CSV table of N, CA and C in Angstrom, one decimal:
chain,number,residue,atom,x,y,z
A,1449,UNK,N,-10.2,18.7,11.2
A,1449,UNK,CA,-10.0,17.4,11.7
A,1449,UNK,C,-8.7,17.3,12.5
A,1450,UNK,N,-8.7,17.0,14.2
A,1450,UNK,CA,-7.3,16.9,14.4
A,1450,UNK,C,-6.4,15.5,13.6
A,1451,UNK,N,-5.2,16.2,14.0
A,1451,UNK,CA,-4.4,15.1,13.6
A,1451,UNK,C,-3.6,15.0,14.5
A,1452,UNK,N,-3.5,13.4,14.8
A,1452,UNK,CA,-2.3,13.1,15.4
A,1452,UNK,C,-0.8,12.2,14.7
A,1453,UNK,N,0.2,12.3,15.7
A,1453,UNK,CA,1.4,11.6,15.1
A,1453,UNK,C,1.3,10.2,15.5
A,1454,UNK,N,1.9,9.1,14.5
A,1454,UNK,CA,1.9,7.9,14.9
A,1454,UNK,C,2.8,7.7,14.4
A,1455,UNK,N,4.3,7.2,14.7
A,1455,UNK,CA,5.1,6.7,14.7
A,1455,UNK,C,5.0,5.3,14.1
A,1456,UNK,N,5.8,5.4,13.0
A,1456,UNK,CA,5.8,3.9,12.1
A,1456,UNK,C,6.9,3.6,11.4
A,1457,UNK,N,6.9,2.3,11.7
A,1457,UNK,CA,8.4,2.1,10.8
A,1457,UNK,C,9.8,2.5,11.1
A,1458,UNK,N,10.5,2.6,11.5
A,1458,UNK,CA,11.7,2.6,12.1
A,1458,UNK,C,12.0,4.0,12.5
A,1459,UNK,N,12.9,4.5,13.4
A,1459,UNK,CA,13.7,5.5,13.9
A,1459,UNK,C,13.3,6.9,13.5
A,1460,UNK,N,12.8,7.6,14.1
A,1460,UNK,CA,12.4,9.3,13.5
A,1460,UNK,C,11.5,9.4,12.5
A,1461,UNK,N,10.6,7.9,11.9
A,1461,UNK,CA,9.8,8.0,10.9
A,1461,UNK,C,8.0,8.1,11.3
A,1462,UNK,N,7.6,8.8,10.7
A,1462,UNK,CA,6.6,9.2,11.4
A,1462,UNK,C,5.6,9.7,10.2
A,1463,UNK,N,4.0,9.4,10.2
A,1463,UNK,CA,2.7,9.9,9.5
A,1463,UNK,C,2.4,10.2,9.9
A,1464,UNK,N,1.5,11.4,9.2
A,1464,UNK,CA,0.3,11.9,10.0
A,1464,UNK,C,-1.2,10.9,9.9
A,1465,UNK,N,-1.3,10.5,11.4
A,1465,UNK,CA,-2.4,9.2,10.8
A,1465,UNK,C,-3.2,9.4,12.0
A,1466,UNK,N,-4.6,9.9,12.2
A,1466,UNK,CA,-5.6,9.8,12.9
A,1466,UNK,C,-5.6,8.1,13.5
A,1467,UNK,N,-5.5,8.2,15.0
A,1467,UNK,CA,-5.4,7.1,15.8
A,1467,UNK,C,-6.5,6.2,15.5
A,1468,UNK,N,-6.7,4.9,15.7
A,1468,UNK,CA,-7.4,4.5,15.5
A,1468,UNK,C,-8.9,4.5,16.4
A,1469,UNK,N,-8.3,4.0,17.5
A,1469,UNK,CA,-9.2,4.1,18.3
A,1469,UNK,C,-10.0,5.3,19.0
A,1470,UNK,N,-9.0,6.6,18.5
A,1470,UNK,CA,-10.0,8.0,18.8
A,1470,UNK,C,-11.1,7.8,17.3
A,1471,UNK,N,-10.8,7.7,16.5
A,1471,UNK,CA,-11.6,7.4,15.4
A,1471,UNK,C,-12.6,6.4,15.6
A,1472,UNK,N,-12.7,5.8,16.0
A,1472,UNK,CA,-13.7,4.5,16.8
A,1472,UNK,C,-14.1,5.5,17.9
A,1473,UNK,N,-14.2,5.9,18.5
A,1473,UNK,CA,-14.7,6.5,19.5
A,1473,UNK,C,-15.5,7.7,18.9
A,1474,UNK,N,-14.9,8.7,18.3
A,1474,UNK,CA,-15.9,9.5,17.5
A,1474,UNK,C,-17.2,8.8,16.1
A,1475,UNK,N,-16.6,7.6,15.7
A,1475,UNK,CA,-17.7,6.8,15.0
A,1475,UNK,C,-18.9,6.6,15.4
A,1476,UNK,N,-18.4,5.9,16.8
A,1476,UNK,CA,-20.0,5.7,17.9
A,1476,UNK,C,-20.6,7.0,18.6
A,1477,UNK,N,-20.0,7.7,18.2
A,1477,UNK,CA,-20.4,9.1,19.0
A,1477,UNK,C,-21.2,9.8,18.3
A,1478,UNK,N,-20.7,9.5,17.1
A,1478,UNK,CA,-21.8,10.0,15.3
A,1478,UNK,C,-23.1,10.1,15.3
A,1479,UNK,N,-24.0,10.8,14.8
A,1479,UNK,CA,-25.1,10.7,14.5
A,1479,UNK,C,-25.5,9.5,13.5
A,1480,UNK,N,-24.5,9.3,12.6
A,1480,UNK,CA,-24.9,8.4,11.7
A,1480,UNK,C,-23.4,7.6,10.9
A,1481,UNK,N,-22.9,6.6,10.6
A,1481,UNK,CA,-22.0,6.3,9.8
A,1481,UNK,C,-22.1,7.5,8.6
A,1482,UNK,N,-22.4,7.9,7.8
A,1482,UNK,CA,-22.4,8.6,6.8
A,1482,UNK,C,-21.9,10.5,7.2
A,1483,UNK,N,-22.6,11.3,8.4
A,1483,UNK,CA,-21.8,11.8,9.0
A,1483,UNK,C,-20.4,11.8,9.2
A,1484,UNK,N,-20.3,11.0,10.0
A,1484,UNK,CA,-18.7,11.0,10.2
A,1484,UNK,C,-17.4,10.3,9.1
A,1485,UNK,N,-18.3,9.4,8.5
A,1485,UNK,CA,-17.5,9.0,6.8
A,1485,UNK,C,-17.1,10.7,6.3
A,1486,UNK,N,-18.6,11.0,5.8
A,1486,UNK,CA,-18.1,12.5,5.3
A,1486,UNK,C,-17.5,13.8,6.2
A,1487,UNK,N,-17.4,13.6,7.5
A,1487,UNK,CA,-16.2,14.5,8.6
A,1487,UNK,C,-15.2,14.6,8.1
A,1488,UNK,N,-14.8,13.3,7.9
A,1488,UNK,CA,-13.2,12.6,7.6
A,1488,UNK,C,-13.1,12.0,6.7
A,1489,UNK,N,-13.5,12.6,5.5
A,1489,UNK,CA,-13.3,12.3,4.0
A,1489,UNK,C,-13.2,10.9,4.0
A,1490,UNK,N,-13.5,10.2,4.4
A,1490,UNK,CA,-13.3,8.5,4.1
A,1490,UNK,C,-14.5,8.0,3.2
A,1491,UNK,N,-14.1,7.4,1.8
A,1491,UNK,CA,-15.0,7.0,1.0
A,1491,UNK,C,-14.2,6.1,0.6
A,1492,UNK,N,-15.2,5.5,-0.2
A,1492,UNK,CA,-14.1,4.1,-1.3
A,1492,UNK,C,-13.5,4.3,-2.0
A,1493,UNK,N,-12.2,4.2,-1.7
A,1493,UNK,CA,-11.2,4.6,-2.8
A,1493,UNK,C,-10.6,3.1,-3.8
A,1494,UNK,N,-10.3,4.0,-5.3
A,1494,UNK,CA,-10.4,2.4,-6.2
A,1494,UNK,C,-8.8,2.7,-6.6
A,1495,UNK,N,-8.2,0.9,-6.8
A,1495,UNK,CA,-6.8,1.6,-7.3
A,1495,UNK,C,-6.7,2.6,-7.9
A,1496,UNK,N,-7.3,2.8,-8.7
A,1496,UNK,CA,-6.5,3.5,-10.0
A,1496,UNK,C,-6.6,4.8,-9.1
A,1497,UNK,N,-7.2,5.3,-8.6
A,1497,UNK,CA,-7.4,6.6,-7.5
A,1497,UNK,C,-6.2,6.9,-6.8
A,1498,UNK,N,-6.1,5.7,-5.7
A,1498,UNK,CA,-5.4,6.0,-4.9
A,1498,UNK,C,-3.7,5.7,-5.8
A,1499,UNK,N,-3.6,5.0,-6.7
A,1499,UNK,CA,-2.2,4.7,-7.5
A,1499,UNK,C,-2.1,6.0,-8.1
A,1500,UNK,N,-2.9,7.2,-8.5
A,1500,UNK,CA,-2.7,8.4,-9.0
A,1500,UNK,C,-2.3,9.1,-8.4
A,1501,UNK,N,-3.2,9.2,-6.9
A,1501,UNK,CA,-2.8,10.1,-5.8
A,1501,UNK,C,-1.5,9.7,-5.2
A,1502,UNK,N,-0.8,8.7,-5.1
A,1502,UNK,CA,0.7,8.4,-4.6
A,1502,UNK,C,1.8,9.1,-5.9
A,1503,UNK,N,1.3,9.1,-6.6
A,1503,UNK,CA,2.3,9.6,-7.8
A,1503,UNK,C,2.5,11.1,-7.7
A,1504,UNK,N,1.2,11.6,-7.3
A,1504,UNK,CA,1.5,12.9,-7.0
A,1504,UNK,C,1.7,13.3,-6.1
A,1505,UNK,N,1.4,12.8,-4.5
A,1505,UNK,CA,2.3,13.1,-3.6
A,1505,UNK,C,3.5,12.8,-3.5
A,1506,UNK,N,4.1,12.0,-4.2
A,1506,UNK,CA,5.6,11.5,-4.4
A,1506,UNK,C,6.2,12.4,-5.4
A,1507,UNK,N,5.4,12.8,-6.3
A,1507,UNK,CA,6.5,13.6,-7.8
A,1507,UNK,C,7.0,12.7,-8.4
A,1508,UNK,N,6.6,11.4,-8.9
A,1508,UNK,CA,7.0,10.3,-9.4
A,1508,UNK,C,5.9,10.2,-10.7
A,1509,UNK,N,6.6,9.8,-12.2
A,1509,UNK,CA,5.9,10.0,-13.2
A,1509,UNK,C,5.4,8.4,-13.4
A,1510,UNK,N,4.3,8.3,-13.8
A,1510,UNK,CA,3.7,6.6,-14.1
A,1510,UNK,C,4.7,5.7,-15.0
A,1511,UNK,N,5.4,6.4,-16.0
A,1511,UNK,CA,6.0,6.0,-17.1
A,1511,UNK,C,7.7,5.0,-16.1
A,1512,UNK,N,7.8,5.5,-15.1
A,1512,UNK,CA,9.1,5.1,-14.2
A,1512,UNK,C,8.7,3.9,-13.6
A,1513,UNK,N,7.7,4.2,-12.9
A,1513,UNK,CA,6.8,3.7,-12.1
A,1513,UNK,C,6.6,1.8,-12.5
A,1514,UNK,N,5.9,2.4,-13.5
A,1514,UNK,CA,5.7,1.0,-14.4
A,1514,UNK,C,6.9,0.3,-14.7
A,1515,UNK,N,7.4,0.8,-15.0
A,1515,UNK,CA,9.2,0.1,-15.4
A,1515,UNK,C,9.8,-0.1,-14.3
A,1516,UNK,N,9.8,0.5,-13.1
A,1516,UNK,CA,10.6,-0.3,-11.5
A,1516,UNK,C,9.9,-0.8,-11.4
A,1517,UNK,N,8.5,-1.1,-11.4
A,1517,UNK,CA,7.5,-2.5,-11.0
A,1517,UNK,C,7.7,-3.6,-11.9
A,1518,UNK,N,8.5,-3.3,-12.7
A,1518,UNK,CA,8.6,-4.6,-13.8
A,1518,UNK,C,7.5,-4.7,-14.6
A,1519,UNK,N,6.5,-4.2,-14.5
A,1519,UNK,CA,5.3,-4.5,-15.5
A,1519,UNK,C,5.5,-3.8,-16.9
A,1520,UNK,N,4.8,-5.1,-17.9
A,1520,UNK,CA,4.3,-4.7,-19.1
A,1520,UNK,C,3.8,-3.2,-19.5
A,1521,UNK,N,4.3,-2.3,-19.9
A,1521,UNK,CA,4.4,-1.3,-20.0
A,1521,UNK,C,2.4,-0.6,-20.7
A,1522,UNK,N,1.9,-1.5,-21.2
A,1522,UNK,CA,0.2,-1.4,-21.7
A,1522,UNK,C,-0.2,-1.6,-20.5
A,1523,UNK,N,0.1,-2.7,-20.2
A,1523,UNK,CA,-0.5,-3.8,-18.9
A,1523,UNK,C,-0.9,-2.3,-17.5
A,1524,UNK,N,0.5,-1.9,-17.3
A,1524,UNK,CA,0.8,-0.7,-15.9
A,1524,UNK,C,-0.4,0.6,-16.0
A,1525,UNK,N,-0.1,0.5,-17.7
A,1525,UNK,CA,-0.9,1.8,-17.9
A,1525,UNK,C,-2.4,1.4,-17.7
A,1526,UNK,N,-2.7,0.6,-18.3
A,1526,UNK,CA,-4.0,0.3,-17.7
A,1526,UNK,C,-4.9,-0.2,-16.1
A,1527,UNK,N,-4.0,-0.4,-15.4
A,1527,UNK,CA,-4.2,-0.4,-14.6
A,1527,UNK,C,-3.9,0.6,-13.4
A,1528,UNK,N,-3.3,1.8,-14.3
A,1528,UNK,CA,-3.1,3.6,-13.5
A,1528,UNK,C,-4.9,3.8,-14.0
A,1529,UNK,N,-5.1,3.2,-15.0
A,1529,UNK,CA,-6.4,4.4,-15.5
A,1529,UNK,C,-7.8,3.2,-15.6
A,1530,UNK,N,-7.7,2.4,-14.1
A,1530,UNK,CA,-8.6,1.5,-13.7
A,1530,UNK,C,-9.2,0.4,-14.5
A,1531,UNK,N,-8.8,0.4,-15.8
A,1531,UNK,CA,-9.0,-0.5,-17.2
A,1531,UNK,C,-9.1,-2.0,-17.0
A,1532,UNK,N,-8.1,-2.2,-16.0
A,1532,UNK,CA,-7.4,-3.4,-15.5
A,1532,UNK,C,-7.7,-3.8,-14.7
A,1533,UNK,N,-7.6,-4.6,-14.1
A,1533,UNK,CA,-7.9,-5.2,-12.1
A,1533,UNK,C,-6.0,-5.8,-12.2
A,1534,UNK,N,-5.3,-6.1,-11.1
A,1534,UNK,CA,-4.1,-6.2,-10.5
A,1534,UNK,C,-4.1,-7.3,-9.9
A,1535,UNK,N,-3.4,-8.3,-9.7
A,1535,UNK,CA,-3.1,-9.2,-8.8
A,1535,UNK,C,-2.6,-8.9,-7.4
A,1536,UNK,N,-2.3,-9.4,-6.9
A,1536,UNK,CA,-1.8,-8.9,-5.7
A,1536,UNK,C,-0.5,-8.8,-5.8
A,1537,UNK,N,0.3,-10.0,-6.3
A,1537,UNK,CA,1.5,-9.6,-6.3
A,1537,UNK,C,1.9,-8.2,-7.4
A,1538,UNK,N,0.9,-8.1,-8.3
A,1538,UNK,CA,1.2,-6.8,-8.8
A,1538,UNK,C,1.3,-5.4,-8.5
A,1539,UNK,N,0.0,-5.7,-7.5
A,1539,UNK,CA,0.1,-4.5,-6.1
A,1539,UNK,C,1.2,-4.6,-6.0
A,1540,UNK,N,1.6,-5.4,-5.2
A,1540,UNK,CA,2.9,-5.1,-4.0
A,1540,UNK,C,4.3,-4.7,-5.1
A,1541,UNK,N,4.5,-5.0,-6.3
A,1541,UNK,CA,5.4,-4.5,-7.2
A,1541,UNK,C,5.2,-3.2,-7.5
A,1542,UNK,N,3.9,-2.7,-7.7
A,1542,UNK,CA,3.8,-1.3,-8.1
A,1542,UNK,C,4.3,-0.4,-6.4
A,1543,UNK,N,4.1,-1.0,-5.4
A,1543,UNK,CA,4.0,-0.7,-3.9
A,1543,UNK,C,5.2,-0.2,-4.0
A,1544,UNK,N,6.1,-1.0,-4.3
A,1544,UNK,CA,7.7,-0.5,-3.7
A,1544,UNK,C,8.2,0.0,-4.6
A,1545,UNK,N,7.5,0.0,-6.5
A,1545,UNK,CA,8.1,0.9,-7.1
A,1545,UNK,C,7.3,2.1,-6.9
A,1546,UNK,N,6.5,2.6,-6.1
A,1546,UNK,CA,6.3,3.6,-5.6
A,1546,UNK,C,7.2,4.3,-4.3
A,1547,UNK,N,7.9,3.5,-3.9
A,1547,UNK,CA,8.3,3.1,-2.4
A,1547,UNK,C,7.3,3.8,-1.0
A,1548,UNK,N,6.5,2.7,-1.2
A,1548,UNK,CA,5.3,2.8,-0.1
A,1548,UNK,C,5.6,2.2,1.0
A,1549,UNK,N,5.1,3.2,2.0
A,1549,UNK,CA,5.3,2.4,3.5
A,1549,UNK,C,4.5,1.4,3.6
A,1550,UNK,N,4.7,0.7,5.0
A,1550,UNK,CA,3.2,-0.6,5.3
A,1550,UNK,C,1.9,0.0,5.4
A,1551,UNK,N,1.8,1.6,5.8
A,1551,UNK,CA,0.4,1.8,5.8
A,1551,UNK,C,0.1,2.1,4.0
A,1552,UNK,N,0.6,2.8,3.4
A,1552,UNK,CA,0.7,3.0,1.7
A,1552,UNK,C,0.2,1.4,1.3
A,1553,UNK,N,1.0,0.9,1.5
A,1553,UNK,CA,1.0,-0.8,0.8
A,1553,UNK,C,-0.3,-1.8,1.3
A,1554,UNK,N,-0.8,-1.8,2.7
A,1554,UNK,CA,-1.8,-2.0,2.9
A,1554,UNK,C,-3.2,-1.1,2.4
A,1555,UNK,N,-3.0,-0.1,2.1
A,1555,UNK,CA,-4.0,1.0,1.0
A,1555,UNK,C,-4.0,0.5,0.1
A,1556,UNK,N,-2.9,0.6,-0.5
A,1556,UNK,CA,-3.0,-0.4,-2.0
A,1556,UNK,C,-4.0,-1.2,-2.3
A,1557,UNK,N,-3.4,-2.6,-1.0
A,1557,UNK,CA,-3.7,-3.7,-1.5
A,1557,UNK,C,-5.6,-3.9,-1.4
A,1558,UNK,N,-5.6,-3.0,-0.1
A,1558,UNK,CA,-7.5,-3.0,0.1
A,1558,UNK,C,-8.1,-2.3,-0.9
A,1559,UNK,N,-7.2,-1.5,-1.6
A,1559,UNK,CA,-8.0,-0.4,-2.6
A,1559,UNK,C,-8.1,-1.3,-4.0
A,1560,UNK,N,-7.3,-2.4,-4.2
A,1560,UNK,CA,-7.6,-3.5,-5.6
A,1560,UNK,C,-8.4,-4.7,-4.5
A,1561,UNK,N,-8.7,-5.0,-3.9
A,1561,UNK,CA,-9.5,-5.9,-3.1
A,1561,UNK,C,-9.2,-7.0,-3.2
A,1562,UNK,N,-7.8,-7.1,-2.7
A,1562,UNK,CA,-6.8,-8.4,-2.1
A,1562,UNK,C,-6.9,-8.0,-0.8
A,1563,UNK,N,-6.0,-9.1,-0.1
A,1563,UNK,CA,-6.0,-9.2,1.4
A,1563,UNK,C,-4.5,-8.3,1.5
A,1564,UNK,N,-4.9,-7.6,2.6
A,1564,UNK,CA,-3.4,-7.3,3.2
A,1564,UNK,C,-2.6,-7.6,3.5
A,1565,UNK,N,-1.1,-7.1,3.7
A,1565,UNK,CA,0.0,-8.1,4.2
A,1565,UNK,C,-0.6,-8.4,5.8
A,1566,UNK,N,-0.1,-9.8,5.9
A,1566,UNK,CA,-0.3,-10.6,7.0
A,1566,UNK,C,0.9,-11.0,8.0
A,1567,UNK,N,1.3,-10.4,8.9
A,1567,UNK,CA,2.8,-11.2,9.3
A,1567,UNK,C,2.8,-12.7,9.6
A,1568,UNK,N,1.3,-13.3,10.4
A,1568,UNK,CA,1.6,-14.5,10.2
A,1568,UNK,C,1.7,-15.5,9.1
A,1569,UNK,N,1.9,-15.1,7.9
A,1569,UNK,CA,2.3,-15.7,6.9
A,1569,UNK,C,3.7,-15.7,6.6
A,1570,UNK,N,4.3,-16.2,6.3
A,1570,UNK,CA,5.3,-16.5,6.3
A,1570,UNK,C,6.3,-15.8,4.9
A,1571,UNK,N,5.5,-15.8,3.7
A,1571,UNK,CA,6.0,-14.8,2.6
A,1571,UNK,C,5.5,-13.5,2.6
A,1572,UNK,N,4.3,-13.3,3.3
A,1572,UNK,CA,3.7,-11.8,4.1
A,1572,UNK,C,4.9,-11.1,5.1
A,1573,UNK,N,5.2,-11.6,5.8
A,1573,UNK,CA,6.3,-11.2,6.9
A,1573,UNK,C,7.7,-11.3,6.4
A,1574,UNK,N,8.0,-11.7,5.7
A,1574,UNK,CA,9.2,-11.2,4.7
A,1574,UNK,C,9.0,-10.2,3.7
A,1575,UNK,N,7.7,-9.9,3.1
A,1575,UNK,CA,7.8,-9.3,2.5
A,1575,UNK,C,7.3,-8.0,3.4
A,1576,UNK,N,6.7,-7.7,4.3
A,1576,UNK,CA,6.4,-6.6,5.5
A,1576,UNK,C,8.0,-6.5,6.1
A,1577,UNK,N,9.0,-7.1,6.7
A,1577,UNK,CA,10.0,-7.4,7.1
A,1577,UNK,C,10.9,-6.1,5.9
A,1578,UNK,N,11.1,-6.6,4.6
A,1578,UNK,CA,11.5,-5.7,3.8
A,1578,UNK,C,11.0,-4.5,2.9
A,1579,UNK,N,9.4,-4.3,3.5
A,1579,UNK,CA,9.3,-2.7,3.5
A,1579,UNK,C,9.2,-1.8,4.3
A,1580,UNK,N,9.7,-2.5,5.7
A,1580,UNK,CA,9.6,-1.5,6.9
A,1580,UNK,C,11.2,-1.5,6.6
A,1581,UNK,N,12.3,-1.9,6.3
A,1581,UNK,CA,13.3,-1.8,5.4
A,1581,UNK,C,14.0,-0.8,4.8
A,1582,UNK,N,12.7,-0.8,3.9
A,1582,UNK,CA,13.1,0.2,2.9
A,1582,UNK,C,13.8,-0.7,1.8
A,1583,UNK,N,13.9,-2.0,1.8
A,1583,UNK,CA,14.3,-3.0,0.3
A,1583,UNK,C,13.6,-2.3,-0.6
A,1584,UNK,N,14.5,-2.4,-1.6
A,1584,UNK,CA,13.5,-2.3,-3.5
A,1584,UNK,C,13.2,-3.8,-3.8
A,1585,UNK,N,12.6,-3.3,-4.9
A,1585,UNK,CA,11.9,-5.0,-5.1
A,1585,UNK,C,12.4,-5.8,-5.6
A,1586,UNK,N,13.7,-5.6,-5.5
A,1586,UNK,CA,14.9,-6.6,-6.5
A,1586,UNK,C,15.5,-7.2,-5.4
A,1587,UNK,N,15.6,-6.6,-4.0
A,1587,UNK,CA,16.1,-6.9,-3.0
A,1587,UNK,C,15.0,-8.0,-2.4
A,1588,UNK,N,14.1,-7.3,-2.4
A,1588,UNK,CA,12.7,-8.2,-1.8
A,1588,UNK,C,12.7,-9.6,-2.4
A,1589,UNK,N,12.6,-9.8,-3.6
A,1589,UNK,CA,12.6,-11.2,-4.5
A,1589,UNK,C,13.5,-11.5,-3.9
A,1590,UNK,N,14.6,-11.0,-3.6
A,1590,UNK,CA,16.4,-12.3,-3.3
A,1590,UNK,C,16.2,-12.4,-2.2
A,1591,UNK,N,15.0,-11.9,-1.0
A,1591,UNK,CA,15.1,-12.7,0.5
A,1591,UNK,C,14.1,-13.6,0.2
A,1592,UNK,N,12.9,-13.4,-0.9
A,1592,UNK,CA,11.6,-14.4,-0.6
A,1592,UNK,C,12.4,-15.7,-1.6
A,1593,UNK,N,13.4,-16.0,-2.0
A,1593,UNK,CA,13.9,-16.7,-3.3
A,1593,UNK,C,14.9,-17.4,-1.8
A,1594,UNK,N,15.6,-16.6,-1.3
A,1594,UNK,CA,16.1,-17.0,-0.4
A,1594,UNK,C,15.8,-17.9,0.4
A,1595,UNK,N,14.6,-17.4,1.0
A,1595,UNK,CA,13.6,-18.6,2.2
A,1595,UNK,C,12.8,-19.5,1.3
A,1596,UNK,N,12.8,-19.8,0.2
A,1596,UNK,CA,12.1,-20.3,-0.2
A,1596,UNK,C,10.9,-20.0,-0.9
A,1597,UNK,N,10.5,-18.9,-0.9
A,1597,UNK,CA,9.2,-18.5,-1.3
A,1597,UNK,C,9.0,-17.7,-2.6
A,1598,UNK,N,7.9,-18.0,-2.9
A,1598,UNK,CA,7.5,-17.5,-4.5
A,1598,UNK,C,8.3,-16.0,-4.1
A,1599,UNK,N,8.7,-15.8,-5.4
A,1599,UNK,CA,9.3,-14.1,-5.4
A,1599,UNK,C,7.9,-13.1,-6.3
A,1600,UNK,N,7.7,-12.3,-6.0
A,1600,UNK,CA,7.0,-11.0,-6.8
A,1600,UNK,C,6.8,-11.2,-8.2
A,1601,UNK,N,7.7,-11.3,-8.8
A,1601,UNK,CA,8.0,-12.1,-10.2
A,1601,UNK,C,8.5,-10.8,-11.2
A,1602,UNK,N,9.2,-9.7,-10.8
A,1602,UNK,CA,9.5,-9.1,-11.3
A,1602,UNK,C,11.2,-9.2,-11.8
């Protein structure tokens, strides 16, 4: 599968992320949706999957994990090992104690079946605002507490 570079998030930062619209173009080009799903490995991914797979591409142990997200330490683990369902603001706590980019964090959030960060929202775009950043989530709560807005709750 080629890959191309897409530039994300500030200065010299950069994923490897199949464009979108070449991907839309080979979709329609497909013999069949299922074809090209399985080309490009794209299947349904469920939290607890993709929350495993970031730990191990990062080298980051769950046990840490859970404790920079602030969560209940039963609570975290059950929801590494799918047990659980997550809130959204739980996502986004476990997000930055993973420290995930906006594309990581919007994975996340569709992979527990919340909505994605939204910029025209107003505590969405502060909180997209401080992970293109690079804020931790202690930082994050003192701008959304700042402007007014519910904090993460960690």
């Amino acid at each position: 599968m080629p890959t191309w570079q897409m530039a994300h998030g500030g200065e010299g930062a950069s994923v490897d992320e199949p464009l979108t619209e070449e991907l839309l173009h080979e979709l329609l080009e497909a013999p069949s949706p299922v074809a090209f799903t399985e080309a490009h490995g794209i299947a349904h991914r469920d939290l607890a999957e993709y929350l495993n797979q970031l730990l191990d591409e990062k080298g980051l142990k769950r046990s840490d994990v859970v404790r920079a997200a602030g969560l209940n330490e039963t609570f975290g683990y059950q929801i590494f090992k799918g047990q659980r369902k997550a809130s959204r603001d739980k996502v986004l706590q476990l997000a930055f104690a993973l420290g995930c980019n906006l594309i990581e964090t919007n994975r996340l959030l569709k992979a527990a079946g919340v909505n994605e960060l939204y910029c025209k929202d107003r505590r969405d775009a502060i909180i997209l605002f401080c992970i293109d950043r690079g804020l931790g989530l202690q930082r994050t709560d003192e701008e959304l507490y700042r402007f007014g807005e519910e904090t993460l709750g960690a």
